[in-house]
Coordinates of C-alpha atoms in Angstrom, one line a residue:
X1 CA -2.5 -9.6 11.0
X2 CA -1.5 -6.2 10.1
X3 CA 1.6 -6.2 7.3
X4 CA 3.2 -3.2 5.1
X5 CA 0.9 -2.7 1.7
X6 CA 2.1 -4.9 -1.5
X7 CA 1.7 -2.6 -4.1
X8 CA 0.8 -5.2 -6.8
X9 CA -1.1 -7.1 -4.5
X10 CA -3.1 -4.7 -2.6
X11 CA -4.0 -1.3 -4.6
X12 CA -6.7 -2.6 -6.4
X13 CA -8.6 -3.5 -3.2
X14 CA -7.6 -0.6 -1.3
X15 CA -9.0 1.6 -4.1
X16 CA -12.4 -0.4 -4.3
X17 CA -12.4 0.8 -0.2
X18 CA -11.8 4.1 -0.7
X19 CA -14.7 4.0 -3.6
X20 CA -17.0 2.7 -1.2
X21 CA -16.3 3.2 2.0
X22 CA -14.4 7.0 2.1
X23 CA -15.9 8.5 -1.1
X24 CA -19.8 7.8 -0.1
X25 CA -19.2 10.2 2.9
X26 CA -16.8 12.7 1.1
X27 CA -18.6 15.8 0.5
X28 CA -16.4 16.7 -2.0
X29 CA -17.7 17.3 -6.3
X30 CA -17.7 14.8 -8.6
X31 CA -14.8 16.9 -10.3
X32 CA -12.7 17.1 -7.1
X33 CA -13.1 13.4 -6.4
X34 CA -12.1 12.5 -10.1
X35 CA -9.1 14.3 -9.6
X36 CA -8.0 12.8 -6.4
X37 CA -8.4 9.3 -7.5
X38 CA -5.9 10.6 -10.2
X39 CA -3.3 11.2 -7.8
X40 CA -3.9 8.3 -5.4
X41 CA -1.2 6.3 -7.0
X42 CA 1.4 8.9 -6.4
X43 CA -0.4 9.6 -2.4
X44 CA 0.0 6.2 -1.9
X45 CA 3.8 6.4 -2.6
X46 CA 3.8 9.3 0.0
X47 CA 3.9 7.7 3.3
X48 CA 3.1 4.7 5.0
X49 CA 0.4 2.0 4.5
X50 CA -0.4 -0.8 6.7
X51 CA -2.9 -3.3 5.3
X52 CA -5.3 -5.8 7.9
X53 CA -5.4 -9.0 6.6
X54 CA -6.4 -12.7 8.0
X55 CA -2.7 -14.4 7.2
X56 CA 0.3 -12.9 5.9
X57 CA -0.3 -14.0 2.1
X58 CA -4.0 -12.9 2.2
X59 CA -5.7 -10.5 0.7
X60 CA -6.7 -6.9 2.3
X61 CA -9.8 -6.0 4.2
X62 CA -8.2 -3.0 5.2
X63 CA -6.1 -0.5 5.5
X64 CA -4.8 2.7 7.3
X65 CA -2.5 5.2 5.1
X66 CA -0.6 7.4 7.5
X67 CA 2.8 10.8 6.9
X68 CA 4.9 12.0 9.5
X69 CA 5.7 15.7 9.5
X70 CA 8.1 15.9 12.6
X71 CA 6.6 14.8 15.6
X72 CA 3.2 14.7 14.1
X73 CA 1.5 11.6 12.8
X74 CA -1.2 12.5 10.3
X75 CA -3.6 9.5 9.8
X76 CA -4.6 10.2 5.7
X77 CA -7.1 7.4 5.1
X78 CA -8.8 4.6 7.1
X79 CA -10.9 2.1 6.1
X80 CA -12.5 -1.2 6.2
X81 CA -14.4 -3.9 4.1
X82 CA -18.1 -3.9 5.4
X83 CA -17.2 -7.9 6.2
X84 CA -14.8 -7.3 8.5
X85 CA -16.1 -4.4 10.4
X86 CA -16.6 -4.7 14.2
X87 CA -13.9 -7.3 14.5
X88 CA -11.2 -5.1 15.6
X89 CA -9.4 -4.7 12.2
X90 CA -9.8 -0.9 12.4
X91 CA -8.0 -0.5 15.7
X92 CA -5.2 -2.6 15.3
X93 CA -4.4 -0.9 11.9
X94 CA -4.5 2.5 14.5
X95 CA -2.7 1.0 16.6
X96 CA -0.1 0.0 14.7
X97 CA 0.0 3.6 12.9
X98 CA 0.6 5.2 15.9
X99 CA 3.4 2.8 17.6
X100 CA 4.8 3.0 13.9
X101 CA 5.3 6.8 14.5
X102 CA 5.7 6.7 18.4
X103 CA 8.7 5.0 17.7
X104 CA 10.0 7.7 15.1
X105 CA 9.3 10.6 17.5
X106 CA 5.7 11.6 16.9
X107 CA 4.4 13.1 20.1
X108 CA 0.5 13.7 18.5
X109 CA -1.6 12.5 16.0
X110 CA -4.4 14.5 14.0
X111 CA -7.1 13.4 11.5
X112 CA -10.0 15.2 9.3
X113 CA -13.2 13.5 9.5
X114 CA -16.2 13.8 7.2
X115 CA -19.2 15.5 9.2
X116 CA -21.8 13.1 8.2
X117 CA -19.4 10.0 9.2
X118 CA -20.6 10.0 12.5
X119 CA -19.7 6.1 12.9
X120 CA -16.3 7.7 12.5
X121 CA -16.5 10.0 15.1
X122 CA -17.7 7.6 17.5
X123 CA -14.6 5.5 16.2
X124 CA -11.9 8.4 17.4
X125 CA -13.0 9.1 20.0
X126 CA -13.2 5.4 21.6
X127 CA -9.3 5.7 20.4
X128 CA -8.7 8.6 22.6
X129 CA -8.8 11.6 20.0
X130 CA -10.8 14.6 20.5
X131 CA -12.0 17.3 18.0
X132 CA -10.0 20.3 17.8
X133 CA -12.2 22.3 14.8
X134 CA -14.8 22.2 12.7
X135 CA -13.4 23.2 9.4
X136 CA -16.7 24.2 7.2
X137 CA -15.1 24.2 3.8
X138 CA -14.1 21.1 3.6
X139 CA -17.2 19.5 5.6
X140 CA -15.0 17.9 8.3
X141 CA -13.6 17.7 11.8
X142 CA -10.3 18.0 13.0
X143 CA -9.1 15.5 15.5
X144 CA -6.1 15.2 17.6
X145 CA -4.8 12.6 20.4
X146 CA -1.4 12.9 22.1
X147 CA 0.4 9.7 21.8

């Protein structure tokens, strides 16, 4: 099931997937990824999270954090628990971001993805988004799908 993110219940595992799912593929320095884990309490408090689990009161083996800016939905942070990849988690946590902001006006979606996550890519573009730019400072591709 996909449900809103329990603060007290959730951050701690959503953290350890951002350790070792996102940061791996980050191409970010040590110094720039210290200070963002800093400030992911406070990113975390900026827009909406939606959290996969297997029943309402379980625990989290995924998540998708997500802003709207307008009619744009901009997808911040997905990921997964090795487990419970390939069982459909990932798409139903899209999914449910981008009804979630369908339903608040958002006409397109964008996302930045890592250049070595090629999975990733793969991922997107199965969900219908296409890469806009390559943007070489920052490692990573722009994708966008209109919703």
């Amino acid at each position: 099931m996909i449900r809103y993110r329990r603060p007290k219940q959730d951050d701690a595992v959503i953290m350890h997937l951002i350790e070792t799912e996102l940061v791996p593929l980050s191409s970010m320095t040590p110094k720039q990824l210290d200070e963002i884990k800093k400030e992911m309490p406070k990113r975390l408090s900026q827009g909406v999270t939606l959290v996969a689990s297997s029943c309402y009161e379980g625990d989290a083996i995924g998540f998708v954090h997500f802003m709207l800016h307008g009619d744009l939905l901009y997808i911040d942070m997905l990921a997964v628990a090795p487990a419970a990849k390939r069982k459909r988690w990932g798409i139903l946590l899209m999914i449910q971001a981008e009804r979630f902001a369908k339903s608040r006006g958002c006409k397109r979606s964008k996302l930045m993805v890592d250049t070595v996550n090629s999975s990733g890519l793969v991922f997107y573009s199965k969900l219908g988004y296409s890469t806009i730019r390559l943007h070489s400072s920052s490692q990573s591709y722009e994708l966008e799908k209109f919703l």
